[in-house]
Amino acid sequence: MAIELKSADDLARMREAGLIVYEVLIELEKLAQPGVSLEELDAAAERETRKRGAVTAFKDLYGFPKHICISVNEQVVHGVPGKRKLKEGDLCKLDFGVIKRGFYGDSARTVCVGKVSDENKLLCERTKAALEAGIQAVAPGNRISDIGAAIEATLQPFPYGIVREYSGHGIGKKLHEEPKVPNYGPATWSPQQKNPRLREGMVLAVEPMVNLGTWKVKMLGDGWTIVTEDGRWSSHWEHTIAVTPHGPQVLTRP
Ligand code: MG
Ligand code: MG
């Protein structure tokens, strides 16, 4: 499948969608305190999005039943918000997208609930730093593999597992477009993995998922929630980024 290049007008719309995602995530982060239930956060995501004239992107996509993916502790991604309440020390991953004027924005952050352990705080900070390194590689002329290589190099000093089964992706008029954006360098890629050069007008969601232990994950019986195979905790950060002649433009933050 050809990679869609976005016009200046498309990018302006994606910027609008991206900023709404950012604002809603900031509101949710404030609410993510001990005692709040995940379904309350889901309702707040819907309310804050509607207030801004947009529509939440994940509801009913592939059959997902809620407005936001919330994954706690050993849950990596695709957690379905329910009655569970956050507790002091939890790592709460908020992964959220909206549609505005036909375009998508997608971003995730790990919220440290109250005071978390040093080990988990470091995991969170280092995963965020790895995303920043990945963002710097979103430049015209680079290849997709440069993004994952930068993420992997940033995390190399630490005994962490970078999740391989899930990747970043192209984004635009659909949430998931070509190409896949792995979070690790090409040494462990499958032979089928495409590695195009980055061109002005491409928009990518880069989203490292990093575990304290093994990189291996499995799905829970609900058919959605992805957890680490060894039960150790995980962090996830994501931004939507446009390739511009001047380098990366992060659309999901001011
Ligand atoms: Mg996402
Ligand atoms: Mg994504």
mmCIF file of C-alpha atoms and ligand atoms in Angstrom:
data_model
loop_
_atom_site.group_PDB
_atom_site.id
_atom_site.type_symbol
_atom_site.label_atom_id
_atom_site.label_comp_id
_atom_site.label_asym_id
_atom_site.label_seq_id
_atom_site.Cartn_x
_atom_site.Cartn_y
_atom_site.Cartn_z
ATOM 1 C CA MET A 1 0.000 0.000 0.000
ATOM 2 C CA ALA A 2 1.316 3.460 -0.922
ATOM 3 C CA ILE A 3 2.015 5.818 1.937
ATOM 4 C CA GLU A 4 -0.289 8.785 1.872
ATOM 5 C CA LEU A 5 1.394 12.191 1.920
ATOM 6 C CA LYS A 6 -0.583 14.918 3.650
ATOM 7 C CA SER A 7 -1.087 18.420 2.190
ATOM 8 C CA ALA A 8 -0.580 21.582 4.257
ATOM 9 C CA ASP A 9 -4.357 21.739 4.759
ATOM 10 C CA ASP A 10 -4.463 18.117 5.917
ATOM 11 C CA LEU A 11 -1.641 18.842 8.360
ATOM 12 C CA ALA A 12 -3.512 21.855 9.769
ATOM 13 C CA ARG A 13 -6.503 19.589 10.430
ATOM 14 C CA MET A 14 -4.315 16.931 11.992
ATOM 15 C CA ARG A 15 -2.773 19.607 14.205
ATOM 16 C CA GLU A 16 -6.270 20.508 15.403
ATOM 17 C CA ALA A 17 -7.064 16.841 16.167
ATOM 18 C CA GLY A 18 -3.680 16.417 17.842
ATOM 19 C CA LEU A 19 -4.129 19.369 20.173
ATOM 20 C CA ILE A 20 -7.536 18.085 21.271
ATOM 21 C CA VAL A 21 -5.958 14.719 22.128
ATOM 22 C CA TYR A 22 -3.314 16.588 24.155
ATOM 23 C CA GLU A 23 -5.855 18.703 26.037
ATOM 24 C CA VAL A 24 -8.070 15.734 26.891
ATOM 25 C CA LEU A 25 -5.082 13.705 28.116
ATOM 26 C CA ILE A 26 -4.034 16.600 30.364
ATOM 27 C CA GLU A 27 -7.548 16.708 31.863
ATOM 28 C CA LEU A 28 -7.497 12.924 32.393
ATOM 29 C CA GLU A 29 -4.059 13.030 33.980
ATOM 30 C CA LYS A 30 -5.397 15.480 36.582
ATOM 31 C CA LEU A 31 -8.280 13.087 37.331
ATOM 32 C CA ALA A 32 -6.084 9.966 37.529
ATOM 33 C CA GLN A 33 -5.783 9.972 41.338
ATOM 34 C CA PRO A 34 -6.140 7.127 43.852
ATOM 35 C CA GLY A 35 -9.819 6.134 44.137
ATOM 36 C CA VAL A 36 -10.981 7.169 40.665
ATOM 37 C CA SER A 37 -12.447 4.354 38.582
ATOM 38 C CA LEU A 38 -11.331 3.681 35.023
ATOM 39 C CA GLU A 39 -14.896 3.999 33.769
ATOM 40 C CA GLU A 40 -15.039 7.497 35.277
ATOM 41 C CA LEU A 41 -11.931 8.363 33.242
ATOM 42 C CA ASP A 42 -13.587 6.869 30.146
ATOM 43 C CA ALA A 43 -16.681 9.047 30.669
ATOM 44 C CA ALA A 44 -14.455 12.110 31.171
ATOM 45 C CA ALA A 45 -12.597 11.344 27.923
ATOM 46 C CA GLU A 46 -15.879 11.318 26.002
ATOM 47 C CA ARG A 47 -17.160 14.486 27.727
ATOM 48 C CA GLU A 48 -13.942 16.492 27.241
ATOM 49 C CA THR A 49 -13.745 15.445 23.572
ATOM 50 C CA ARG A 50 -17.353 16.384 22.815
ATOM 51 C CA LYS A 51 -16.813 19.746 24.535
ATOM 52 C CA ARG A 52 -14.086 20.426 21.954
ATOM 53 C CA GLY A 53 -16.219 19.524 18.933
ATOM 54 C CA ALA A 54 -14.481 16.224 18.179
ATOM 55 C CA VAL A 55 -15.342 12.517 18.371
ATOM 56 C CA THR A 56 -13.410 9.864 20.271
ATOM 57 C CA ALA A 57 -11.597 7.595 17.820
ATOM 58 C CA PHE A 58 -11.397 4.201 19.480
ATOM 59 C CA LYS A 59 -15.072 3.555 20.342
ATOM 60 C CA ASP A 60 -16.317 0.739 18.086
ATOM 61 C CA LEU A 61 -13.055 0.682 16.078
ATOM 62 C CA TYR A 62 -12.364 -3.033 15.519
ATOM 63 C CA GLY A 63 -15.233 -3.474 18.038
ATOM 64 C CA PHE A 64 -13.486 -1.742 20.983
ATOM 65 C CA PRO A 65 -16.241 -1.059 23.552
ATOM 66 C CA LYS A 66 -14.939 2.139 25.227
ATOM 67 C CA HIS A 67 -13.630 5.618 24.379
ATOM 68 C CA ILE A 68 -10.088 5.234 25.675
ATOM 69 C CA CYS A 69 -7.637 2.408 26.302
ATOM 70 C CA ILE A 70 -6.509 2.377 29.944
ATOM 71 C CA SER A 71 -3.884 -0.189 30.908
ATOM 72 C CA VAL A 72 -2.686 -0.440 34.514
ATOM 73 C CA ASN A 73 0.634 -1.848 35.817
ATOM 74 C CA GLU A 74 1.404 -5.176 34.039
ATOM 75 C CA GLN A 75 -1.186 -4.302 31.388
ATOM 76 C CA VAL A 76 0.685 -2.968 28.352
ATOM 77 C CA VAL A 77 -1.962 -1.683 25.924
ATOM 78 C CA HIS A 78 -5.634 -2.013 24.911
ATOM 79 C CA GLY A 79 -6.982 -2.192 28.486
ATOM 80 C CA VAL A 80 -10.777 -1.759 28.633
ATOM 81 C CA PRO A 81 -11.858 0.730 31.327
ATOM 82 C CA GLY A 82 -14.238 -0.807 33.871
ATOM 83 C CA LYS A 83 -14.986 -0.573 37.598
ATOM 84 C CA ARG A 84 -11.364 -0.964 38.731
ATOM 85 C CA LYS A 85 -10.155 1.995 40.811
ATOM 86 C CA LEU A 86 -6.661 3.449 40.645
ATOM 87 C CA LYS A 87 -4.444 2.969 43.688
ATOM 88 C CA GLU A 88 -1.443 4.853 45.015
ATOM 89 C CA GLY A 89 1.667 3.555 43.220
ATOM 90 C CA ASP A 90 -0.094 2.396 40.025
ATOM 91 C CA LEU A 91 1.284 3.027 36.543
ATOM 92 C CA CYS A 92 -1.743 4.103 34.507
ATOM 93 C CA LYS A 93 -1.323 4.151 30.730
ATOM 94 C CA LEU A 94 -3.799 6.435 28.974
ATOM 95 C CA ASP A 95 -3.897 5.792 25.222
ATOM 96 C CA PHE A 96 -6.321 8.087 23.424
ATOM 97 C CA GLY A 97 -7.332 9.328 19.994
ATOM 98 C CA VAL A 98 -9.906 11.651 18.436
ATOM 99 C CA ILE A 99 -11.330 12.413 14.999
ATOM 100 C CA LYS A 100 -11.745 16.049 14.019
ATOM 101 C CA ARG A 101 -12.754 17.178 10.515
ATOM 102 C CA GLY A 102 -11.995 13.700 9.167
ATOM 103 C CA PHE A 103 -8.486 13.365 10.614
ATOM 104 C CA TYR A 104 -7.094 11.396 13.518
ATOM 105 C CA GLY A 105 -4.751 12.213 16.371
ATOM 106 C CA ASP A 106 -3.272 9.510 18.651
ATOM 107 C CA SER A 107 -1.193 9.878 21.812
ATOM 108 C CA ALA A 108 -0.447 7.958 24.993
ATOM 109 C CA ARG A 109 1.141 8.762 28.314
ATOM 110 C CA THR A 110 1.966 6.884 31.491
ATOM 111 C CA VAL A 111 0.615 8.528 34.621
ATOM 112 C CA CYS A 112 2.319 7.758 37.923
ATOM 113 C CA VAL A 113 -0.589 7.566 40.401
ATOM 114 C CA GLY A 114 0.454 9.240 43.644
ATOM 115 C CA LYS A 115 3.879 8.112 44.740
ATOM 116 C CA VAL A 116 5.256 5.217 42.682
ATOM 117 C CA SER A 117 8.365 3.110 43.307
ATOM 118 C CA ASP A 118 11.726 4.409 42.058
ATOM 119 C CA GLU A 119 11.970 1.441 39.679
ATOM 120 C CA ASN A 120 8.632 2.275 38.062
ATOM 121 C CA LYS A 121 9.314 6.018 37.984
ATOM 122 C CA LEU A 122 12.578 5.380 36.128
ATOM 123 C CA LEU A 123 10.864 3.012 33.686
ATOM 124 C CA CYS A 124 8.333 5.735 32.957
ATOM 125 C CA GLU A 125 10.949 8.489 32.513
ATOM 126 C CA ARG A 126 13.208 6.349 30.331
ATOM 127 C CA THR A 127 10.349 5.233 28.083
ATOM 128 C CA LYS A 128 9.380 8.881 27.631
ATOM 129 C CA ALA A 129 13.009 9.745 26.815
ATOM 130 C CA ALA A 130 13.091 6.894 24.286
ATOM 131 C CA LEU A 131 10.022 8.353 22.573
ATOM 132 C CA GLU A 132 11.793 11.731 22.376
ATOM 133 C CA ALA A 133 14.794 10.051 20.731
ATOM 134 C CA GLY A 134 12.446 8.340 18.277
ATOM 135 C CA ILE A 135 10.789 11.671 17.475
ATOM 136 C CA GLN A 136 14.166 13.214 16.606
ATOM 137 C CA ALA A 137 14.627 10.488 13.971
ATOM 138 C CA VAL A 138 11.379 11.475 12.176
ATOM 139 C CA ALA A 139 13.222 13.527 9.556
ATOM 140 C CA PRO A 140 13.091 13.549 5.740
ATOM 141 C CA GLY A 141 15.662 11.175 4.240
ATOM 142 C CA ASN A 142 15.803 8.907 7.280
ATOM 143 C CA ARG A 143 14.232 5.475 7.112
ATOM 144 C CA ILE A 144 11.512 3.999 9.354
ATOM 145 C CA SER A 145 14.192 1.798 10.939
ATOM 146 C CA ASP A 146 16.060 4.877 12.211
ATOM 147 C CA ILE A 147 13.154 5.569 14.575
ATOM 148 C CA GLY A 148 13.224 2.147 16.241
ATOM 149 C CA ALA A 149 17.016 2.128 16.284
ATOM 150 C CA ALA A 150 17.022 5.456 18.180
ATOM 151 C CA ILE A 151 14.456 4.151 20.671
ATOM 152 C CA GLU A 152 16.391 0.936 21.179
ATOM 153 C CA ALA A 153 19.734 2.739 21.592
ATOM 154 C CA THR A 154 18.251 4.988 24.290
ATOM 155 C CA LEU A 155 17.032 1.971 26.250
ATOM 156 C CA GLN A 156 20.064 -0.232 25.620
ATOM 157 C CA PRO A 157 21.773 0.575 28.977
ATOM 158 C CA PHE A 158 18.768 -0.772 30.901
ATOM 159 C CA PRO A 159 17.555 -4.364 31.438
ATOM 160 C CA TYR A 160 14.160 -3.642 29.892
ATOM 161 C CA GLY A 161 12.102 -5.472 27.287
ATOM 162 C CA ILE A 162 10.833 -3.472 24.299
ATOM 163 C CA VAL A 163 7.488 -4.887 23.163
ATOM 164 C CA ARG A 164 7.772 -6.306 19.623
ATOM 165 C CA GLU A 165 4.259 -7.502 18.836
ATOM 166 C CA TYR A 166 2.837 -3.970 18.758
ATOM 167 C CA SER A 167 4.249 -1.013 16.862
ATOM 168 C CA GLY A 168 3.679 2.579 15.874
ATOM 169 C CA HIS A 169 1.952 3.278 12.563
ATOM 170 C CA GLY A 170 1.102 5.766 9.874
ATOM 171 C CA ILE A 171 -1.940 7.926 10.721
ATOM 172 C CA GLY A 172 -4.226 10.343 8.881
ATOM 173 C CA LYS A 173 -7.758 9.751 7.612
ATOM 174 C CA LYS A 174 -7.514 6.369 9.316
ATOM 175 C CA LEU A 175 -6.107 5.642 12.766
ATOM 176 C CA HIS A 176 -3.796 2.913 11.485
ATOM 177 C CA GLU A 177 -2.137 3.450 8.114
ATOM 178 C CA GLU A 178 1.002 2.105 6.496
ATOM 179 C CA PRO A 179 3.800 1.791 7.436
ATOM 180 C CA LYS A 180 4.305 -0.046 10.708
ATOM 181 C CA VAL A 181 6.820 1.717 12.958
ATOM 182 C CA PRO A 182 8.651 -0.843 15.148
ATOM 183 C CA ASN A 183 10.212 0.336 18.404
ATOM 184 C CA TYR A 184 13.457 -1.557 17.867
ATOM 185 C CA GLY A 185 16.159 -1.572 15.235
ATOM 186 C CA PRO A 186 16.117 -3.674 12.051
ATOM 187 C CA ALA A 187 18.396 -6.445 13.405
ATOM 188 C CA THR A 188 15.351 -8.293 14.810
ATOM 189 C CA TRP A 189 12.818 -7.254 12.124
ATOM 190 C CA SER A 190 10.844 -9.817 10.165
ATOM 191 C CA PRO A 191 11.933 -10.072 6.506
ATOM 192 C CA GLN A 192 8.494 -8.754 5.447
ATOM 193 C CA GLN A 193 8.874 -5.485 7.363
ATOM 194 C CA LYS A 194 8.849 -2.475 5.007
ATOM 195 C CA ASN A 195 11.487 0.184 5.562
ATOM 196 C CA PRO A 196 10.590 3.197 3.425
ATOM 197 C CA ARG A 197 12.405 6.516 3.499
ATOM 198 C CA LEU A 198 10.594 9.265 5.383
ATOM 199 C CA ARG A 199 9.219 11.971 3.137
ATOM 200 C CA GLU A 200 7.710 15.371 3.810
ATOM 201 C CA GLY A 201 3.955 14.975 4.369
ATOM 202 C CA MET A 202 4.128 11.588 6.075
ATOM 203 C CA VAL A 203 2.551 11.440 9.510
ATOM 204 C CA LEU A 204 3.506 8.715 11.975
ATOM 205 C CA ALA A 205 2.432 7.646 15.443
ATOM 206 C CA VAL A 206 5.541 6.582 17.363
ATOM 207 C CA GLU A 207 4.755 4.632 20.530
ATOM 208 C CA PRO A 208 7.330 2.685 22.529
ATOM 209 C CA MET A 209 5.915 0.116 24.970
ATOM 210 C CA VAL A 210 8.638 -0.862 27.426
ATOM 211 C CA ASN A 211 8.551 -3.556 30.132
ATOM 212 C CA LEU A 212 10.598 -3.973 33.309
ATOM 213 C CA GLY A 213 11.153 -7.625 32.391
ATOM 214 C CA THR A 214 10.621 -9.643 29.229
ATOM 215 C CA TRP A 215 9.470 -8.057 25.955
ATOM 216 C CA LYS A 216 6.958 -10.875 25.565
ATOM 217 C CA VAL A 217 3.261 -10.158 25.997
ATOM 218 C CA LYS A 218 -0.013 -12.083 25.918
ATOM 219 C CA MET A 219 -3.701 -11.285 25.589
ATOM 220 C CA LEU A 220 -6.150 -11.680 28.478
ATOM 221 C CA GLY A 221 -9.396 -13.637 28.127
ATOM 222 C CA ASP A 222 -11.358 -10.419 27.449
ATOM 223 C CA GLY A 223 -9.869 -10.457 23.943
ATOM 224 C CA TRP A 224 -8.425 -6.954 24.366
ATOM 225 C CA THR A 225 -6.067 -6.395 27.274
ATOM 226 C CA ILE A 226 -2.404 -7.060 26.488
ATOM 227 C CA VAL A 227 -0.261 -7.891 29.546
ATOM 228 C CA THR A 228 3.398 -8.718 30.045
ATOM 229 C CA GLU A 229 4.087 -12.444 29.990
ATOM 230 C CA ASP A 230 6.026 -12.296 33.285
ATOM 231 C CA GLY A 231 3.616 -9.940 35.091
ATOM 232 C CA ARG A 232 6.205 -7.182 35.513
ATOM 233 C CA TRP A 233 5.066 -3.626 34.849
ATOM 234 C CA SER A 234 5.111 -1.642 31.639
ATOM 235 C CA SER A 235 5.184 1.964 30.354
ATOM 236 C CA HIS A 236 3.790 3.409 27.107
ATOM 237 C CA TRP A 237 4.262 6.851 25.537
ATOM 238 C CA GLU A 238 3.055 7.977 22.124
ATOM 239 C CA HIS A 239 2.901 11.049 19.915
ATOM 240 C CA THR A 240 1.613 11.762 16.410
ATOM 241 C CA ILE A 241 4.413 13.374 14.383
ATOM 242 C CA ALA A 242 4.538 14.979 10.932
ATOM 243 C CA VAL A 243 7.638 14.832 8.720
ATOM 244 C CA THR A 244 8.374 18.413 7.643
ATOM 245 C CA PRO A 245 11.312 19.878 5.661
ATOM 246 C CA HIS A 246 12.560 21.273 8.967
ATOM 247 C CA GLY A 247 12.339 17.952 10.833
ATOM 248 C CA PRO A 248 9.714 16.456 13.138
ATOM 249 C CA GLN A 249 6.598 18.380 14.105
ATOM 250 C CA VAL A 250 4.831 16.805 17.071
ATOM 251 C CA LEU A 251 1.118 17.318 16.444
ATOM 252 C CA THR A 252 -0.113 16.024 19.816
ATOM 253 C CA ARG A 253 1.453 18.670 22.058
ATOM 254 C CA PRO A 254 1.579 22.483 21.980
HETATM 255 MG MG MG B 1 -2.510 5.300 20.730
HETATM 256 MG MG MG B 2 -1.137 4.460 18.039
#
